Coordinates of C-alpha atoms in Angstrom, one line a residue:
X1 CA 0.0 0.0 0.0
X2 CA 1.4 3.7 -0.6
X3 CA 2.3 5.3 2.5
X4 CA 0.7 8.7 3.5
X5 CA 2.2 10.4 6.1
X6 CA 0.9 13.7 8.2
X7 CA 2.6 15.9 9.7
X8 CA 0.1 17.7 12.1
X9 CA 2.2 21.0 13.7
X10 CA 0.8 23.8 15.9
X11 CA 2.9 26.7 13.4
X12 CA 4.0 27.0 10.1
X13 CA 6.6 24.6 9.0
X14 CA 9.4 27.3 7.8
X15 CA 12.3 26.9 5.3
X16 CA 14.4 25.2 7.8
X17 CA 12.6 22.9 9.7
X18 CA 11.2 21.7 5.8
X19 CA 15.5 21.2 4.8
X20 CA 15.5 19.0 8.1
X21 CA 12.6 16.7 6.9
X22 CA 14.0 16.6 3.4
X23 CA 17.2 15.6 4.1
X24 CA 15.5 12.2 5.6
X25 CA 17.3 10.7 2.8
X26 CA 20.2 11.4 3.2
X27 CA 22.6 14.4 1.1
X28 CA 22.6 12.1 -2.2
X29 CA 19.1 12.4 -3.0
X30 CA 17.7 15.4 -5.1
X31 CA 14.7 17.5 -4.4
X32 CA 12.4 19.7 -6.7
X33 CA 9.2 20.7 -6.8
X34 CA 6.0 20.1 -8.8
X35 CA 2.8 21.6 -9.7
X36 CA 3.9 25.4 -10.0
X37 CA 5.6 24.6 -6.3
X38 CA 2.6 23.8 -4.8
X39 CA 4.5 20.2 -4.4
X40 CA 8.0 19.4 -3.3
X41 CA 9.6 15.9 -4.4
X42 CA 12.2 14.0 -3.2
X43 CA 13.8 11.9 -6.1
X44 CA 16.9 9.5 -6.6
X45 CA 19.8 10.8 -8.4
X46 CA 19.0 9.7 -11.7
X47 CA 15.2 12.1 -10.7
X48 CA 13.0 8.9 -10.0
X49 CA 10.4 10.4 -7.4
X50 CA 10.6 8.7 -4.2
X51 CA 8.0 11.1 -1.7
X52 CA 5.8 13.9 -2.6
X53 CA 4.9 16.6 -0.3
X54 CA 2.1 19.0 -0.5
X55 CA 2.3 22.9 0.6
X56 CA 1.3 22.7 4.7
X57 CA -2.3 24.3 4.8
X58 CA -3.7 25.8 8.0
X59 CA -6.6 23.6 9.0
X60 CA -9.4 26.3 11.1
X61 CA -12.1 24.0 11.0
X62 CA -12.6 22.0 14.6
X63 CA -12.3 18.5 14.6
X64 CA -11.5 17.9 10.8
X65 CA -8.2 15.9 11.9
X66 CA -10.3 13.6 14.2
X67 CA -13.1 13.4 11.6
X68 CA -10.6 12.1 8.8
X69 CA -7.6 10.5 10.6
X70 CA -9.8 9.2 13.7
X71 CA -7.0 10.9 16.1
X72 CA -7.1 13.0 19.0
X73 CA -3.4 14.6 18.9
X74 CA -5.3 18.2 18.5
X75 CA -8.2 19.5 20.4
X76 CA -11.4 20.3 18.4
X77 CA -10.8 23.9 18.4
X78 CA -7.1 24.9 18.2
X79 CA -6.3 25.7 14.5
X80 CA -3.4 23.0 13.3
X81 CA -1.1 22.9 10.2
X82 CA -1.5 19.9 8.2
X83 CA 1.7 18.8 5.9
X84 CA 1.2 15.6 4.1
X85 CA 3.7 13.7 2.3
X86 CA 3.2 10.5 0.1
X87 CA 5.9 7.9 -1.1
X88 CA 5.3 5.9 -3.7
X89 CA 5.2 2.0 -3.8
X90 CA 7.8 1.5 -5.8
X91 CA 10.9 1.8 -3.7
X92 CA 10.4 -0.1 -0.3
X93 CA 12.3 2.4 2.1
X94 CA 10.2 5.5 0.6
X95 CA 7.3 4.9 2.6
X96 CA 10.3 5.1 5.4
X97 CA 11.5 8.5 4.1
X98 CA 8.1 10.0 4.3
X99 CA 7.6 8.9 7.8
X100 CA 10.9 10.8 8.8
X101 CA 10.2 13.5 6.8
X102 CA 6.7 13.9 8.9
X103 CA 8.4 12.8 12.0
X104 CA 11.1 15.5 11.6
X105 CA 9.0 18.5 11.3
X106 CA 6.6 16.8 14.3
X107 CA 9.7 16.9 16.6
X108 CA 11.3 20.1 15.8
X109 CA 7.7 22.3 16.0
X110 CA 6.0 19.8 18.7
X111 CA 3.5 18.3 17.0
X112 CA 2.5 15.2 16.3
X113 CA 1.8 12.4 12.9
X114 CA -0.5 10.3 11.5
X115 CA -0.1 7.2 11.7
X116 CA 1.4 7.6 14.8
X117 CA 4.1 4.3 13.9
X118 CA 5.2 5.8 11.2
X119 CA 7.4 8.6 12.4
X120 CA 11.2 8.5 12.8
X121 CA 14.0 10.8 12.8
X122 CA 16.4 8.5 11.2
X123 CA 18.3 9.1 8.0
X124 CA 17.2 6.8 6.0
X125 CA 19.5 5.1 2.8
X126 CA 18.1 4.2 0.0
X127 CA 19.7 0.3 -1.0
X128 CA 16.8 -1.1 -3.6
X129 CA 18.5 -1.3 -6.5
X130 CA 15.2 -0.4 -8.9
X131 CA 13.6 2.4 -10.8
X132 CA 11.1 4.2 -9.2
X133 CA 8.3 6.2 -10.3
X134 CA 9.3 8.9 -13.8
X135 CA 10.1 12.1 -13.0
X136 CA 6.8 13.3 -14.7
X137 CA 4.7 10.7 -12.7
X138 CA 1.3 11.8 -11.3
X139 CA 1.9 11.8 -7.3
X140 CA -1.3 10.1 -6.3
X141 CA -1.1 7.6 -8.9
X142 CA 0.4 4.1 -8.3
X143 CA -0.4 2.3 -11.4
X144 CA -1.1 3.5 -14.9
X145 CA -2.6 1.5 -18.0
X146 CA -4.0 2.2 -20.9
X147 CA -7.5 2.1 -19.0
X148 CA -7.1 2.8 -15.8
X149 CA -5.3 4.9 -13.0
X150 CA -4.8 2.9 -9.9
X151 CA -4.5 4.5 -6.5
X152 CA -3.2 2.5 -3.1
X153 CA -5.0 3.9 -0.5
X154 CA -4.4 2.4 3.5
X155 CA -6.4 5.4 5.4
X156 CA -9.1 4.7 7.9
X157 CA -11.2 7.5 5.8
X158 CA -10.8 8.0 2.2
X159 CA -10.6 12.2 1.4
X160 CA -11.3 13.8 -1.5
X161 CA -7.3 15.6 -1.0
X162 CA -6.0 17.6 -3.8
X163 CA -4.3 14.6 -4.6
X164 CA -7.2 12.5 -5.1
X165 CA -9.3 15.2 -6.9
X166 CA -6.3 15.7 -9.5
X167 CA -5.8 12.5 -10.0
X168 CA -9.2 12.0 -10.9
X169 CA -9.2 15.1 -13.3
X170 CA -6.1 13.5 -15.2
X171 CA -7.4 10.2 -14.9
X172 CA -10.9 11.6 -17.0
X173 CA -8.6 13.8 -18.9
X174 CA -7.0 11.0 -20.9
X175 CA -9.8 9.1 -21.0
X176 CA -9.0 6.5 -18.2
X177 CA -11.2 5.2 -15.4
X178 CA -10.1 5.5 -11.2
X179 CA -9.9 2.8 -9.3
X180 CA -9.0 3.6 -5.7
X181 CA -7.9 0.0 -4.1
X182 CA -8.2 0.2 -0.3
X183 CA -8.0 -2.7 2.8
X184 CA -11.6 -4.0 3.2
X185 CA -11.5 -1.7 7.0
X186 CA -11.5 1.9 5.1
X187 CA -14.5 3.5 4.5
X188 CA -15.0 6.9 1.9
X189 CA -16.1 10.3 2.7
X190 CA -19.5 11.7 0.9
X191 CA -17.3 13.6 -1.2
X192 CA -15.0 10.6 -2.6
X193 CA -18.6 8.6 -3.1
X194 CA -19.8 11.4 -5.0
X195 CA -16.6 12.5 -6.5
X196 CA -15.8 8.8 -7.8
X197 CA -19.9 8.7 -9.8
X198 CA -19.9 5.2 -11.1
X199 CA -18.8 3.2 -14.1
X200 CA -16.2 3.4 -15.3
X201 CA -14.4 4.8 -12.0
X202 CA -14.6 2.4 -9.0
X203 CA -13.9 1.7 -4.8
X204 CA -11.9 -1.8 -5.3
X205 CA -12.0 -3.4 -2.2
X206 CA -9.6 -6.2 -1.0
X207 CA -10.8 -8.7 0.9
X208 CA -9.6 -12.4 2.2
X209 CA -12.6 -14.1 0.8
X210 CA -13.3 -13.0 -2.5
X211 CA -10.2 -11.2 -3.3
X212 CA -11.7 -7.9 -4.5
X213 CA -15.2 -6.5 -4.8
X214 CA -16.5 -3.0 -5.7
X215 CA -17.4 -0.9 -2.5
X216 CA -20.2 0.3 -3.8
X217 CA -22.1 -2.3 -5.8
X218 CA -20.8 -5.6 -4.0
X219 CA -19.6 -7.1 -7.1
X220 CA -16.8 -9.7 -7.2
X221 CA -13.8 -7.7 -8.6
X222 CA -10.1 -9.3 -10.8
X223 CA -7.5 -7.9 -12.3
X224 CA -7.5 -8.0 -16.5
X225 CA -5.4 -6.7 -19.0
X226 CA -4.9 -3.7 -16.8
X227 CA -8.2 -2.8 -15.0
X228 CA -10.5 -4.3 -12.5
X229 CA -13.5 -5.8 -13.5
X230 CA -16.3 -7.8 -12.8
X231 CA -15.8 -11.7 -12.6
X232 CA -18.3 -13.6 -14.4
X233 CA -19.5 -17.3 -14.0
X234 CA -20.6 -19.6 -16.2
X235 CA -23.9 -18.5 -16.6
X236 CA -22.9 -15.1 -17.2
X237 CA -23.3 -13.5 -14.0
X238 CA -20.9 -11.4 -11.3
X239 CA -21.6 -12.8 -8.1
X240 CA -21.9 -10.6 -4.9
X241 CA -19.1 -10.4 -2.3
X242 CA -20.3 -11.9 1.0
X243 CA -18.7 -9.3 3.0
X244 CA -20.8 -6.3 1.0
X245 CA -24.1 -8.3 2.2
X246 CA -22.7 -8.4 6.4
X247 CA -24.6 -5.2 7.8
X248 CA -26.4 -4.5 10.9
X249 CA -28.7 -1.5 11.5
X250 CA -27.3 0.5 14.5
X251 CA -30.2 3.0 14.2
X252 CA -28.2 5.6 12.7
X253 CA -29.7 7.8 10.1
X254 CA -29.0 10.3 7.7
X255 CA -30.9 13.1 7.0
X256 CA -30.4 14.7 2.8
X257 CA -31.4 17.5 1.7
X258 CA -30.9 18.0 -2.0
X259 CA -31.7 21.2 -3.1
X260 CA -31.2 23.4 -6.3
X261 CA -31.1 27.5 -6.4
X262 CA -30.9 29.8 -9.7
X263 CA -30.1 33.0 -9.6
X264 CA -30.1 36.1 -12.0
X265 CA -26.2 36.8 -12.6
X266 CA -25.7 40.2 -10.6
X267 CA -22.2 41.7 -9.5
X268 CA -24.2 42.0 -6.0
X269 CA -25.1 38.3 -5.8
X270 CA -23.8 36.4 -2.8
X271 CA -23.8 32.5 -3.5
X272 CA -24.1 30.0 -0.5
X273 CA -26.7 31.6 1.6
X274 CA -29.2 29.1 0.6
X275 CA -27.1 26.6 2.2
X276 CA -26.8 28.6 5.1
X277 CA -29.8 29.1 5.8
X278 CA -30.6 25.2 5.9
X279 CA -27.8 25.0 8.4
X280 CA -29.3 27.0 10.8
X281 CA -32.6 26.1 10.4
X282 CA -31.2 22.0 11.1
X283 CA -28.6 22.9 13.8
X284 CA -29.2 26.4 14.8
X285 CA -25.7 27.3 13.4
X286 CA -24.1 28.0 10.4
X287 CA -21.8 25.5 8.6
X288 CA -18.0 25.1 10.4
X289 CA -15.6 25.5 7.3
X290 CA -15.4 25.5 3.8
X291 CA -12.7 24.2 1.0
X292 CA -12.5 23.2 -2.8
X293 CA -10.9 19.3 -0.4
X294 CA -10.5 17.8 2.0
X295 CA -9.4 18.6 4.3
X296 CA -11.5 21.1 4.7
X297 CA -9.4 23.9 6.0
X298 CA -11.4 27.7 5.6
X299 CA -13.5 29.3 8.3
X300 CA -16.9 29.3 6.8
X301 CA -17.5 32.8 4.4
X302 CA -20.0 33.2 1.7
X303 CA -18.2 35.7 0.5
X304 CA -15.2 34.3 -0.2
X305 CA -16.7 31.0 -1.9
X306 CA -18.4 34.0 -3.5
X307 CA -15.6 35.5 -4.8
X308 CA -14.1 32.2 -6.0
X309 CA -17.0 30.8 -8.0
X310 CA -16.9 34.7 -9.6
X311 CA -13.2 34.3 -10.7
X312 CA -13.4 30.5 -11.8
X313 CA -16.3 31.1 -13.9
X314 CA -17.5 30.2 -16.3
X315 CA -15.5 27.0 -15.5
X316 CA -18.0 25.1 -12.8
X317 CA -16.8 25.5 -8.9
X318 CA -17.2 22.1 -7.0
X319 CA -16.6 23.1 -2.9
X320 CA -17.2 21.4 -0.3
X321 CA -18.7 22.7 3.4
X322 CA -18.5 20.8 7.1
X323 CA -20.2 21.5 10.1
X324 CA -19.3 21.5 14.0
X325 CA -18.4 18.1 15.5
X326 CA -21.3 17.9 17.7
X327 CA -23.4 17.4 15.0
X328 CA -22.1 15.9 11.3
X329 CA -23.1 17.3 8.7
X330 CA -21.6 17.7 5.3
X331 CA -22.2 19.5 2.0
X332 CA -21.0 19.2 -1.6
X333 CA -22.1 22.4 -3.7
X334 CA -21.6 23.0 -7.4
X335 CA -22.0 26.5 -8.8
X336 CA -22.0 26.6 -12.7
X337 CA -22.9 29.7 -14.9
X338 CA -25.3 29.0 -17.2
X339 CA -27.9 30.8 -19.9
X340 CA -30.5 30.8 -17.2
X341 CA -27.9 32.6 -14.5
X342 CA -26.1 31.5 -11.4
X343 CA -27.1 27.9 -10.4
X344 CA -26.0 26.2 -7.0
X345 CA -26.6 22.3 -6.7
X346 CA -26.3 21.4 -3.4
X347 CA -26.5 18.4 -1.3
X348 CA -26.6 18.5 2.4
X349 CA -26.1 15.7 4.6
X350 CA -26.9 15.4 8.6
X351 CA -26.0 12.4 10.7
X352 CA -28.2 11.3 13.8
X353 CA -27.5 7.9 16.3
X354 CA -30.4 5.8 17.3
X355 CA -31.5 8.1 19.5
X356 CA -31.1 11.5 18.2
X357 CA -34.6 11.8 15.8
X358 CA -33.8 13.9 12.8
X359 CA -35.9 17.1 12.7
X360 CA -38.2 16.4 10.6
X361 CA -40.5 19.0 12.2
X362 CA -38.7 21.3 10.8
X363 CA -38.7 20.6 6.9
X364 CA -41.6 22.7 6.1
X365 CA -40.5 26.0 7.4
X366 CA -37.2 25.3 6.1
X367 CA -38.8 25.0 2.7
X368 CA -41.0 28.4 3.4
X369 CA -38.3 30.3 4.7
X370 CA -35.6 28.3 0.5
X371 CA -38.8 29.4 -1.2
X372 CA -40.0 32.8 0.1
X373 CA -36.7 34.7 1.2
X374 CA -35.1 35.5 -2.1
X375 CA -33.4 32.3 -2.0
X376 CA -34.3 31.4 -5.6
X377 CA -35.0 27.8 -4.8
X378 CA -36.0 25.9 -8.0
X379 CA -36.1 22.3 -6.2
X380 CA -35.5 20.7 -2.5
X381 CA -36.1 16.8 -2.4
X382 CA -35.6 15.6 1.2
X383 CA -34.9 11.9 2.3
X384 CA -34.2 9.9 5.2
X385 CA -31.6 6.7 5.3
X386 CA -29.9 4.4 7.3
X387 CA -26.1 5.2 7.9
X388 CA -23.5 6.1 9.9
X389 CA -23.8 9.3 12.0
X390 CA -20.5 9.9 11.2
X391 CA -21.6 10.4 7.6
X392 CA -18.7 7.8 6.1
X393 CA -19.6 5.4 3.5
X394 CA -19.1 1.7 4.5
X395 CA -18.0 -0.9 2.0
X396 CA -21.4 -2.5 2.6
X397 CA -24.9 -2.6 1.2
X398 CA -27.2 0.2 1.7
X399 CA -30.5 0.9 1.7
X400 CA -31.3 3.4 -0.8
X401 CA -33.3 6.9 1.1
X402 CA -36.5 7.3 1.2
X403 CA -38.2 10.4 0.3
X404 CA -39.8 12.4 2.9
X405 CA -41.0 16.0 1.2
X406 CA -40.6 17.6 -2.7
X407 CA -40.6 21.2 -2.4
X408 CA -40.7 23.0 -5.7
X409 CA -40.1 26.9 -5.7
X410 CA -41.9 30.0 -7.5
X411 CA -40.0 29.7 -10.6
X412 CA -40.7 26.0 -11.3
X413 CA -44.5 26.2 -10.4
X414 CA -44.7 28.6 -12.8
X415 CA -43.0 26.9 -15.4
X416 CA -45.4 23.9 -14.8
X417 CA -48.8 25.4 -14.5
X418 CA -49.5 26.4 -11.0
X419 CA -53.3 25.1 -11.1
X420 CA -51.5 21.4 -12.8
X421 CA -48.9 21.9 -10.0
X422 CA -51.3 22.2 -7.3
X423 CA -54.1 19.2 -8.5
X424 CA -51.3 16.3 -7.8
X425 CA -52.4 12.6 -8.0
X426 CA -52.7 10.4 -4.5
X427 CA -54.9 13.0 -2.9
X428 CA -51.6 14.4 -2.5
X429 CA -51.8 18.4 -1.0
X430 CA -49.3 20.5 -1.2
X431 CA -49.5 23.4 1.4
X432 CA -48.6 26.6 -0.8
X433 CA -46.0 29.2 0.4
X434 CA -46.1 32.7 -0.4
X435 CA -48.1 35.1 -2.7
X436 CA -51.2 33.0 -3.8
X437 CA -50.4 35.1 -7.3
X438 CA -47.1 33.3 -7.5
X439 CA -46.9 30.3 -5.3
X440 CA -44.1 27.8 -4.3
X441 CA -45.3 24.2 -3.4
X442 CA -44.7 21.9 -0.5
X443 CA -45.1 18.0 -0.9
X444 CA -45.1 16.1 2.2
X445 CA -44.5 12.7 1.4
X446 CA -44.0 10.8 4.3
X447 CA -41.7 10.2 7.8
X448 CA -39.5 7.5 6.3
X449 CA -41.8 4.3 7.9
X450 CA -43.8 3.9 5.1
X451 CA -41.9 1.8 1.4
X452 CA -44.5 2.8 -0.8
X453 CA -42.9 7.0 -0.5
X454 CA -41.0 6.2 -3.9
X455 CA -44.1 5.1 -5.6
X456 CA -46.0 8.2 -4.5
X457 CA -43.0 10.2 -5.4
X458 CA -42.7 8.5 -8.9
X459 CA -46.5 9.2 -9.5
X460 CA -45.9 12.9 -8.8
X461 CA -43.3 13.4 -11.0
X462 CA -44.7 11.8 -13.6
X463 CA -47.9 14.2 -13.3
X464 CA -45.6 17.3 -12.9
X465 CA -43.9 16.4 -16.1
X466 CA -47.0 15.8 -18.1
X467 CA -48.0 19.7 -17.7
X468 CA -49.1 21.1 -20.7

């Protein structure tokens, strides 16, 4: 497995204490950086890379070490500087040479690493007599075919890092899928689930049984002519790993909101206050932090993510936002420019144990307050599933949510026909919000006890669609 090493430091690694770290290997190895410096390398003579380092970032957001690493070396609110370093597989002592590196800068500035084992101080020589990774190899990326970018992975959590999220871009870029291959004991965050999609790109899980299985569909997984896919027995079918099928319902649940603004494009316009504002109305605070990865590292700031989305457009901006430790919840948003203006596509996550009832009480003023505050809500479909509070994703079977309310706003009654709208099938009745000349419309649907929700929800999207 590729070894990633953290360095978690209460200031700034500087100029020297980095040196110290880099010269882990010894003076005979080189060291350059990558990615317009955001990345420093440290490479054999002949500029095979041996460990990659990110840029330290400052991480503001409480408990985001805990939440990803599962560690308690910082307290939930002290701000910490996160360095992370990653060796590649193919030189046995480099995962050695990132755990000096990490456990140099831990000793000089009096912090600590993840995983704790890993860190040494030791210079460490390099005696395997092989070629490791180019000099132009992607750093996250372990193994590269003509199909398929392969990336070891032996965290507890899987992020959605820089590293990951690039690798993925170049992985789509040239037309490959990702398979990110992890012990059968790691689970992803929502971001790396949502990040990774589907088919092509996959969660290869190893496990002693069956050897590898896909972490998100259960089926049995091998190796062939240079990508992972589904075995197939002599009638034609890919069996299921036993392991995906062993769950047990703890009682946890997860609350989703997915919800969809638009916006007229205005110099004025701050994005992410839709968002907010379903925070608070869930939590009674405002989300934690804010970052384009994980982890997330930003105090949260609408306008900043503002002012981002403004100078990446009209590319798309895909950010992610976390909430305080006391209660999980986690957001992906994606703001894209588009003919009709400035949309947001948000999905918001809460996690609740067995005894912590989601509020679902308070849906329907939440949808009043998306709908009739100049929020521009176009859509807001909210579900309830079993999962962990923690909001990780399990290599396990899931149930899939089930729909609890469809809240459609203004703009899309309109578009519909707000009399068709309004006359729903199932002696469904919506309860209207605001002006009666211009309505939005709430859809309560259920409280999660009740399997036939999906039907009903089918049947009224059917009959929305069929407006004339």
């Amino acid at each position: 497995m590729t070894k990633d090493v953290i360095a978690l430091t209460p200031t700034m690694p500087d100029v020297r204490t980095l040196l110290a770290g880099l010269y882990a290997g010894g003076p005979d190895l080189r060291v350059r950086t990558a990615a317009d410096g955001a990345v420093v390398q440290l490479c054999t003579p002949d500029g095979s890379t041996l460990v990659s380092i990110e840029a330290p970032i400052l991480i503001h957001t409480p408990g985001e070490p805990s939440r990803l690493l599962g560690t308690g070396t910082t307290t939930a609110d002290s701000p910490v500087w996160w360095t992370e370093a990653r060796a590649t597989t193919a030189v046995p002592e480099a995962g050695q040479l990132a755990g000096s590196f990490a456990g140099r800068l831990a000793t000089v500035l009096n912090g600590t690493t993840w995983p704790p084992e890993a860190a040494t101080t030791e210079v460490i020589p390099l005696t395997t007599d092989n070629t490791a990774t180019p000099a132009n190899a992607h750093p996250a990326i372990d193994v590269l075919t003509d199909t398929t970018a392969v990336v070891l992975q032996d965290r507890p959590v899987i992020p959605m890092t820089s590293w990951l999220s690039d690798a993925l871009r170049t992985a789509i870029t040239s037309d490959r899928a990702l398979h990110i291959v992890t012990p059968n004991t790691a689970r992803l965050t929502l971001p790396t689930r949502n990040a990774l999609g589907g088919h092509p790109h996959r969660w290869v899980v190893q496990d002693p049984q069956d050897g590898y299985y896909d972490g998100l569909s259960g089926a049995v997984l091998r190796w062939h002519n240079g990508t992972f896919t589904p075995t197939r027995t002599t009638l034609g079918t890919t069996p299921v790993a036993q392991a995906f099928t062993n769950t047990t319902d703890t009682g946890d649940r997860q609350l989703i909101l997915a919800l969809r603004t638009r916006h007229p494009a205005a110099d004025h316009l701050v994005l992410g206050l839709p968002l907010e504002t379903a925070w608070h109305h869930l939590t009674g605070a405002p989300p934690a932090g804010w970052s384009t990865a994980e982890p997330v590292n930003l105090p949260w700031s609408t306008r900043q993510l503002t002012d981002l989305a403004r100078r990446r457009a009209p590319q798309p901006t895909w950010l992610i936002a976390i909430g305080h430790p006391d209660r999980p919840a986690l957001a992906t948003i994606r703001i894209a420019r588009t003919p009709a203006g400035v949309e947001e596509d948000i999905t918001l996550t809460l996690g609740y144990a067995e005894h912590e009832p989601p509020p679902l009480e308070a849906i329907p003023s939440l949808a009043e307050a998306l709908a009739t505050d100049d929020h521009r809500l176009t859509s807001m479909l909210t579900s309830l599933r079993q999962g962990p509070r923690d909001l990780t994703i399990p290599p396990h079977i899931a149930p899939p949510p089930t729909p609890i309310a469809l809240t459609l706003g203004a703009d899309t009654v309109h578009d519909i026909g707000a009399h068709h709208a309004q006359h729903a099938p199932l002696n469904l009745i919506p309860t209207q919000l605001g002006p009666a000349s211009r309505p939005a419309l709430h859809y309560p649907l259920g409280d999660a006890t009740n399997d036939q929700t999906w039907t009903t929800l089918k049947h009224l999207t059917q009959h929305l669609r069929t407006a004339t």
